[in-house]
Coordinates of C-alpha atoms and ligand atoms in Angstrom, one line a residue:
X24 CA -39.7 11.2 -15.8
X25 CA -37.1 8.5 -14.2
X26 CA -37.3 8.0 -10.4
X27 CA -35.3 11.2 -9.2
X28 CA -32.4 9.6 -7.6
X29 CA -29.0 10.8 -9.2
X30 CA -25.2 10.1 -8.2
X31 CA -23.0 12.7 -9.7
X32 CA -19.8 12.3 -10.2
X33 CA -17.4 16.2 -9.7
X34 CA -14.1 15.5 -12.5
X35 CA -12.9 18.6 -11.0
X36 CA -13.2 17.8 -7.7
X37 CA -11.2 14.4 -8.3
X38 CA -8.4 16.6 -10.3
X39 CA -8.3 18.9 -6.8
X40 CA -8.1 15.6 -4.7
X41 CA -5.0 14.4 -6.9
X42 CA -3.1 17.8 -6.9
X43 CA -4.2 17.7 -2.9
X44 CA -2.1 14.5 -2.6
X45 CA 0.6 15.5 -4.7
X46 CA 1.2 18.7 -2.5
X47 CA 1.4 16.1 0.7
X48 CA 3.8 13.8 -1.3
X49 CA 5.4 16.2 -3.7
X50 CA 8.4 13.9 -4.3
X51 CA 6.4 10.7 -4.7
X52 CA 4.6 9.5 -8.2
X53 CA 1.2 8.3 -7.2
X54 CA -1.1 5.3 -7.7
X55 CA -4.8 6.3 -8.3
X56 CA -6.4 3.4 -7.1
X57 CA -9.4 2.7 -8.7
X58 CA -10.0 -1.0 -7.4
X59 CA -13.7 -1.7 -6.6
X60 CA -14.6 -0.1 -9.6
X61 CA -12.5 3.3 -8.6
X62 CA -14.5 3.0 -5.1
X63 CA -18.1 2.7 -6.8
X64 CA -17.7 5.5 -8.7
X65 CA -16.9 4.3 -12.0
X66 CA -13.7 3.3 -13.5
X67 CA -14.8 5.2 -16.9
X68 CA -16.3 7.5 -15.1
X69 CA -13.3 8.9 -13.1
X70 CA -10.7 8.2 -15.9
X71 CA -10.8 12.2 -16.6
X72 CA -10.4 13.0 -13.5
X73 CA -7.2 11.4 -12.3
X74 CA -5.8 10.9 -15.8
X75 CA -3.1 13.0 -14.3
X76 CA -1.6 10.3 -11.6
X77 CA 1.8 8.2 -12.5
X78 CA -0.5 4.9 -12.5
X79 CA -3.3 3.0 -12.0
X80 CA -3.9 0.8 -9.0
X81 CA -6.3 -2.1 -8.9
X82 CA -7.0 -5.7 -8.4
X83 CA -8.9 -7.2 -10.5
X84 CA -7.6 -8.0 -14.3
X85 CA -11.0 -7.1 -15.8
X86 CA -10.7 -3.4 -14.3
X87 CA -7.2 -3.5 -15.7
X88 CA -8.6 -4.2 -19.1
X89 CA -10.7 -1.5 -19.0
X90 CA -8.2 1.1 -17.6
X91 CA -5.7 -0.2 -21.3
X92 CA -9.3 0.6 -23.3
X93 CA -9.4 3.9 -22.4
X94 CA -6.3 4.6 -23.8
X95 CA -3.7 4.6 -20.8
X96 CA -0.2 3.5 -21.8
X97 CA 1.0 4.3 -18.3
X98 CA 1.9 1.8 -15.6
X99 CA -1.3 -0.4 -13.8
X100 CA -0.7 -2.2 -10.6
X101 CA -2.2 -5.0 -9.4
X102 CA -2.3 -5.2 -5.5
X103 CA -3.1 -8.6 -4.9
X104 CA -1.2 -10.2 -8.0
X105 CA -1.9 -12.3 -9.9
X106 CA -4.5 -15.7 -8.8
X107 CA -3.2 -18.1 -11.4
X108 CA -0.7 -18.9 -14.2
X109 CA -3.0 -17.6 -16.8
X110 CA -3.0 -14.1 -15.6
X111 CA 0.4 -13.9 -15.9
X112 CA -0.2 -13.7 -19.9
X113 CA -2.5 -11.1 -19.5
X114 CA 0.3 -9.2 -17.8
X115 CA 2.5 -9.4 -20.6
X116 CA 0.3 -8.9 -22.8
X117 CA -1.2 -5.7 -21.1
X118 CA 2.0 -5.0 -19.8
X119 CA 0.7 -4.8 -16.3
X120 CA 2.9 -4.7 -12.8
X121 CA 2.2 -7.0 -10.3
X122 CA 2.2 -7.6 -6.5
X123 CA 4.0 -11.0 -5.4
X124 CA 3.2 -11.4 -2.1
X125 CA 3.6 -15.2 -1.5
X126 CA 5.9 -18.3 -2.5
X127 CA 2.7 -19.7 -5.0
X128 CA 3.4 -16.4 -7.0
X129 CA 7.1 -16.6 -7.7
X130 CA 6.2 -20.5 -8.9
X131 CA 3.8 -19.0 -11.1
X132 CA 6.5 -16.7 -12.4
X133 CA 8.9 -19.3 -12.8
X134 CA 7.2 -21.3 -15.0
X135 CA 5.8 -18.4 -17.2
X136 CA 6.8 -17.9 -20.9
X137 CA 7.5 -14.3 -21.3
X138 CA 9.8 -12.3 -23.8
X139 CA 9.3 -9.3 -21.4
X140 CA 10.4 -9.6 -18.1
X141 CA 8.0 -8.2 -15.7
X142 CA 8.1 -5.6 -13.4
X143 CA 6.7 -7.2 -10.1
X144 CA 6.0 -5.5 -6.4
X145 CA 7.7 -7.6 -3.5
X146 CA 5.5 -7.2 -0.7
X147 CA 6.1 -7.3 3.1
X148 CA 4.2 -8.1 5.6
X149 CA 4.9 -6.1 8.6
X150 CA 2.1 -6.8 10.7
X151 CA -0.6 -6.1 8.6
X152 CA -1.1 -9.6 8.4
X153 CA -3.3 -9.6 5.2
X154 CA -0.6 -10.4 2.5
X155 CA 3.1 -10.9 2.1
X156 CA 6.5 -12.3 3.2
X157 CA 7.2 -11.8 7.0
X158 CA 10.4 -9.9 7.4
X159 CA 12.3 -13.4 8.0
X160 CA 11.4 -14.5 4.7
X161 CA 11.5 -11.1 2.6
X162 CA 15.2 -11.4 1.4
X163 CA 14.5 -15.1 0.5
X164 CA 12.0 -14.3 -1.6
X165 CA 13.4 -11.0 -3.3
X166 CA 16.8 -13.2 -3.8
X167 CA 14.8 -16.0 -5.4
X168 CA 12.6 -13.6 -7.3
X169 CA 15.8 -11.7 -8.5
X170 CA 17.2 -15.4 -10.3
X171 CA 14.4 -14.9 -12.3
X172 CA 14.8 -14.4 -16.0
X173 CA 10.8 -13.7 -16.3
X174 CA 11.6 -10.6 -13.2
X175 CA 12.4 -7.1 -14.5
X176 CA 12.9 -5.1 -12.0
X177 CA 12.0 -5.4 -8.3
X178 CA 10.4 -2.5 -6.1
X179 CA 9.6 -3.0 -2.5
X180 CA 5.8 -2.8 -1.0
X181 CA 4.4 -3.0 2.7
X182 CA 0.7 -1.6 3.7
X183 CA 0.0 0.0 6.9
X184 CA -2.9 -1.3 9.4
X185 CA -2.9 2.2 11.6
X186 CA -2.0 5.0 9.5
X187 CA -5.1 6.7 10.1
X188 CA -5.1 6.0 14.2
X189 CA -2.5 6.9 16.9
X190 CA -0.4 3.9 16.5
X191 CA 0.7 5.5 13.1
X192 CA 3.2 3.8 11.1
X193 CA 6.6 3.9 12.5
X194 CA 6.7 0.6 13.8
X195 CA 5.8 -1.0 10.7
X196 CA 8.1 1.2 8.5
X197 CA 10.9 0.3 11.3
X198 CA 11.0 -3.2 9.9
X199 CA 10.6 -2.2 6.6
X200 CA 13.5 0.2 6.9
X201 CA 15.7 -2.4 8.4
X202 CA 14.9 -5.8 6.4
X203 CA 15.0 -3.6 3.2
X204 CA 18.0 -1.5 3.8
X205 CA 20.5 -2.5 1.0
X206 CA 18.1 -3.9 -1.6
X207 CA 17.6 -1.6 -4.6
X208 CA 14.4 -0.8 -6.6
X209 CA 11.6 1.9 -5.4
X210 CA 9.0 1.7 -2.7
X211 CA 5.6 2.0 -2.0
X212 CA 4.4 2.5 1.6
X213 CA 1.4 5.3 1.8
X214 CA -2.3 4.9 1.3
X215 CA -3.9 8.3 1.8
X216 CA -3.8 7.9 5.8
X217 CA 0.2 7.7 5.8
X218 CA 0.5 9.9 2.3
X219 CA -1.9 12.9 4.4
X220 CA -0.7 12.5 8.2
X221 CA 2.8 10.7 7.7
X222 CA 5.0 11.7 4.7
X223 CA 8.2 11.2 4.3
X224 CA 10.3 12.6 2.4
X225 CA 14.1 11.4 0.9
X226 CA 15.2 14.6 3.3
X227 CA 13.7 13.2 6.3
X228 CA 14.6 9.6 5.5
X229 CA 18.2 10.6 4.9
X230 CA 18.1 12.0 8.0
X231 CA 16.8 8.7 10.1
X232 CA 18.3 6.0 7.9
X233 CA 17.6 3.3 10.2
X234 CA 13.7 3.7 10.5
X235 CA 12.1 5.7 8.2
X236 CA 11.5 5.7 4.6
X237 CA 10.5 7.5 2.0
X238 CA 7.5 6.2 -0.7
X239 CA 9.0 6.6 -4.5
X240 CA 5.2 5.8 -5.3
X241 CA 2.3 6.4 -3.2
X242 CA -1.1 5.0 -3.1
X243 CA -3.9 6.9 -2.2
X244 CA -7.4 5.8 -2.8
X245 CA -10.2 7.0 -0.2
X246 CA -8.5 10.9 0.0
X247 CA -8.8 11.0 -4.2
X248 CA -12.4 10.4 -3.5
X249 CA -12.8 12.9 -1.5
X250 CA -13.2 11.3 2.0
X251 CA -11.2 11.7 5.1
X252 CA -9.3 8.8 6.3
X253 CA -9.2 10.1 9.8
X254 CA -12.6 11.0 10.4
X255 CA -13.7 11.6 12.6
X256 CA -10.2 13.2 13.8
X257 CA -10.3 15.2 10.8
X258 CA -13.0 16.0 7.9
X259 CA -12.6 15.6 4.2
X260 CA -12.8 19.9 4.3
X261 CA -10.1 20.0 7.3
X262 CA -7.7 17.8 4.5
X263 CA -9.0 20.0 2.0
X264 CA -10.5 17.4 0.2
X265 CA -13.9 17.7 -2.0
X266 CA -16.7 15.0 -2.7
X267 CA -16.0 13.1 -5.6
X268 CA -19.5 11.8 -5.6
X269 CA -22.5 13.6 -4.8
X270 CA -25.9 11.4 -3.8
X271 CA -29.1 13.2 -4.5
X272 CA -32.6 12.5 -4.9
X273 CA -36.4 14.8 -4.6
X274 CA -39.1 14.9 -2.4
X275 CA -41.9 13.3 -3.1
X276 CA -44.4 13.6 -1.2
X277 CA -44.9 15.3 2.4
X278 CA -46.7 14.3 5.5
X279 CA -48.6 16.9 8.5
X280 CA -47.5 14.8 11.8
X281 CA -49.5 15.2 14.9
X282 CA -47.7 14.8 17.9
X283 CA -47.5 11.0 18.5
X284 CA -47.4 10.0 14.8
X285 CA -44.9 7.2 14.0
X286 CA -42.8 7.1 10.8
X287 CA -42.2 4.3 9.0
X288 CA -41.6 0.5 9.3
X289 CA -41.5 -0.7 13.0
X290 CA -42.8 3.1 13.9
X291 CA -39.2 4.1 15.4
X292 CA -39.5 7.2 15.3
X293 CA -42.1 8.7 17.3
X294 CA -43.6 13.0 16.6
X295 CA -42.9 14.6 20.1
X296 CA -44.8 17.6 18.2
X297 CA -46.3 18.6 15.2
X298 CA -44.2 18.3 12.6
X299 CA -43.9 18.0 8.7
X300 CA -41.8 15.2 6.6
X301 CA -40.7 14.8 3.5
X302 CA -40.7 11.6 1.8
X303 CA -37.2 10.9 -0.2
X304 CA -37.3 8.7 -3.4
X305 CA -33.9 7.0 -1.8
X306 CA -33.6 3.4 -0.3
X307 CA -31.8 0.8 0.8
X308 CA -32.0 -0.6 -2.6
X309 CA -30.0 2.3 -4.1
X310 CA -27.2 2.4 -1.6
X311 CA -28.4 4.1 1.2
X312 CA -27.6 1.9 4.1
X313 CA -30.5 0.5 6.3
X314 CA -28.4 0.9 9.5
X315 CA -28.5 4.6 9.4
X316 CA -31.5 5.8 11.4
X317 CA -33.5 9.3 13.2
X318 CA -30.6 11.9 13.5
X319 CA -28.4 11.0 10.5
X320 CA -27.7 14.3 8.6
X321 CA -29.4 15.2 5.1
X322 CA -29.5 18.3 3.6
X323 CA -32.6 20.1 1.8
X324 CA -32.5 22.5 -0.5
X325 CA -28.7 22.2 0.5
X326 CA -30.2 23.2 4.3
X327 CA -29.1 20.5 6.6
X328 CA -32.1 18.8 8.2
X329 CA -32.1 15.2 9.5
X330 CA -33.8 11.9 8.7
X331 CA -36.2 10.2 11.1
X332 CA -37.6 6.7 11.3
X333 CA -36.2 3.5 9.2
X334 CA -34.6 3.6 5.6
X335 CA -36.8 1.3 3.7
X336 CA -36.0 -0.1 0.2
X337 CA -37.0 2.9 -2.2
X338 CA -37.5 5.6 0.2
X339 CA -36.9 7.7 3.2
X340 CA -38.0 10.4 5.1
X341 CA -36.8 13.8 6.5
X342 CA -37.7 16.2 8.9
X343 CA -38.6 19.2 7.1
X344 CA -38.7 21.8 10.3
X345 CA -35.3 23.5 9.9
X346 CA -36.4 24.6 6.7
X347 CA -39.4 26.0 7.5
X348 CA -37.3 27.6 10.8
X349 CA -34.9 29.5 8.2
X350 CA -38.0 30.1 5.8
X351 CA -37.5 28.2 2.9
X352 CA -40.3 26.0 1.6
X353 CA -39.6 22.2 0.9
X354 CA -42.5 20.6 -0.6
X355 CA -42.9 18.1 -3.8
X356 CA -39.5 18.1 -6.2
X357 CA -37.5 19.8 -3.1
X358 CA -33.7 18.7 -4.0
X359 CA -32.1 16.6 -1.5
X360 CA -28.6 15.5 -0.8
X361 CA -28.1 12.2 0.6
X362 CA -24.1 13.0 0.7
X363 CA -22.1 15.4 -1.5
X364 CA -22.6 18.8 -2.8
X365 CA -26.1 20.5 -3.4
X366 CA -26.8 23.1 -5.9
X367 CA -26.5 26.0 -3.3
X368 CA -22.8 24.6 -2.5
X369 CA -23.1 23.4 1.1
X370 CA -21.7 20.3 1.0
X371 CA -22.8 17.1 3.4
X372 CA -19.3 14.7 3.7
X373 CA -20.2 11.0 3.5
X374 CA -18.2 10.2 6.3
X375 CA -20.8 11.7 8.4
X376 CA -23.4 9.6 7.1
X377 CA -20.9 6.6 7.6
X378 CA -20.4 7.1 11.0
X379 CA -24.4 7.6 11.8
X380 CA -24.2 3.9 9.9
X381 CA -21.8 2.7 11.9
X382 CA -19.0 2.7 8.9
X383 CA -16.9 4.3 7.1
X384 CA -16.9 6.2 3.8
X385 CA -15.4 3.7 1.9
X386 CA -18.1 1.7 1.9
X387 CA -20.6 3.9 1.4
X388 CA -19.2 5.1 -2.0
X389 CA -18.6 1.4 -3.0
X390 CA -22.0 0.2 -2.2
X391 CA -23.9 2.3 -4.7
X392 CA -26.5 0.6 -6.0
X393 CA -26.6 -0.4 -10.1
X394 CA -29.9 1.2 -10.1
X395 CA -29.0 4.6 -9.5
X396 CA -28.5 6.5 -12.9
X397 CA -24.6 8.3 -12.7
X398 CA -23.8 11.6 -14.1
X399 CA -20.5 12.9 -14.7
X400 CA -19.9 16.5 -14.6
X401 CA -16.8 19.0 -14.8
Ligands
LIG1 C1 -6.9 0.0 -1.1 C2 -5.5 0.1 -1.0 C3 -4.8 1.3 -0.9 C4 -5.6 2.6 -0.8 O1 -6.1 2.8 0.5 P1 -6.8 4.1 1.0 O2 -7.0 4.0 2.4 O3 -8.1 4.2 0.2 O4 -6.0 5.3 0.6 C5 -3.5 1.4 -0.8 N1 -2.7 0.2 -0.9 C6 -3.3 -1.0 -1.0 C7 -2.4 -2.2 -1.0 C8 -4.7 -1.1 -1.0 O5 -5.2 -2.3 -1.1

């Protein structure tokens, strides 16, 4: 029998996320973006399950090759661009959209053989400060990309740096609004923060012409996963989202503590009382980050119980009193979820082991080790 550790992949639950976004952006088409290898779950592996967006999001041209091999006809974006002059062929020749976010791009461009103009994403920078033209230079750039015989058509990008906190997004989408004004082509604004907690839509922006504005495309990545961008503010289940991944492993083995007994490398945790552990074939080495310690939820048998002492490579270890409290027995093969949904349906949210890590879900999901066998499932 393999080691017991097994992510799991929900195709329905990724189908529920999509339709959830859709309902908060019903006029918008959306990006599923699926850089990082769709968030660590699988670029393959989700394909099913958010077959239904308007696009593909991603960065990196290999994951855009693979997206074309699994039969997708439909528009891919690449959010950083393009990195050099050859890439550009690989864009005509998948017929991939691209970000241009800097002078060295629009070179690039200019000196690119094409017979198909491309379609290319203009992006501003407007106070992210990660990539694009600052609103002095925008029009510059959008007027020098429009001379181009190798541009198609232009649409009109910016990312927001607080979507998910209380300084929101209406500063940024104030310059945005005012630098892009008279320009043509469609926009793209949201990632799942601003898609969830700040939509616009052509109503409102008709309404407040001079500072708000609507996406024609969204982008939403972390809420398709099934992971609140807000939490703690709100929960995956408050956004009515579902885990896209589940995490589990077995018991195997159990411990009798005597009061005093220490757990684990550097003995951290410390039995204040007889108690009785269960030893978790999950590790460092399969994801599980080392930084989460005594206290950070697990659930048994889908019963939630906590973990106590230090992750080590392979294994872990959980405090099995809660389920003897509520009189269920957890011994040798006992199912555990790390994060996800167990087989009785409770469901533990990764952003809650995140936070006892000190991160956030995001990189949880994309930190799943190779070595952990994936299973997708309806
Ligand atoms: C990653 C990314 C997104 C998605 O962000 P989420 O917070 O996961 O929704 C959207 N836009 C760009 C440019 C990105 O790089």
């Amino acid at each position: 029998m393999p080691r017991p550790i097994q992510a799991t992949i929900h195709t329905e639950a990724l189908r529920h996320n999509l339709g959830r976004v859709r309902r908060a952006a019903p006029d918008a088409r959306v990006w599923a973006i699926v850089k990082a290898n769709a968030y660590g779950h699988g670029i393959e592996r989700v394909f099913e399950g958010l077959r239904g967006a308007d696009g593909f999001a991603l960065l990196d041209l290999e994951e855009a090759r693979r997206v074309r091999a699994l039969g997708w006809r439909g528009p891919i974006l690449l959010l950083e661009g393009v990195f050099e002059l050859r890439d550009l062929e690989l864009c005509s020749r998948l017929d991939l959209w691209h970000t241009v976010h800097c002078d060295e791009q629009i070179d690039m461009l200019a000196t690119h053989k094409t017979n198909v103009p491309h379609r290319v994403f203009l992006k501003m920078n407007t106070g992210m400060n990660r990539l694009g033209f600052t609103p002095q230079r925008y029009r510059a750039a959008w007027t020098r990309l429009n001379a181009l015989p190798q541009v198609d058509e232009i649409s009109l990008m910016t990312h927001f740096s607080d979507a998910d906190g209380a300084p929101g997004v209406a500063a940024q989408m104030a310059v945005f609004a005012e630098v892009t004004r008279d320009l043509p082509g469609e926009r793209t604004l949201n990632n799942s923060a601003a898609t969830l907690r700040h939509n616009v839509t052509p109503l409102d922006a008709g309404a407040h012409p001079d500072s708000r504005v609507a996406s024609d495309w969204v982008r939403p990545g972390i809420a398709v996963y099934g992971s609140a961008p807000d939490f703690p503010e709100h929960s995956a289940a408050d956004w009515d989202l579902q885990p896209a991944m589940t995490l589990t492993s077995k018991i195997i083995a159990t411990q009798d503590l005597a009061t005093g007994a220490t757990v684990g490398y550097g003995s951290t945790f410390v039995a204040d009382k007889p108690l009785r552990i269960g030893v978790v074939a999950c590790g460092y080495a399969d994801g599980y980050p080392r930084s989460c310690s005594t206290g950070t939820p697990v659930l048994v048998k889908g019963i939630r119980t906590r973990m106590v002492g230090r992750v080590s490579m392979d294994m872990l270890a959980v405090d099995l009193t809660p389920l003897a409290d509520a009189g269920v027995g957890a011994g040798f093969g006992s199912e555990v979820t790390l994060w996800g949904r167990a087989t009785n349906g409770a469901v533990l949210s990764i952003d809650e082991v995140a936070r006892a890590a000190g991160t956030v879900g995001y990189e949880l999901m994309c930190a799943l080790a190779p070595r952990v066998p994936v299973l997708v499932t309806d």
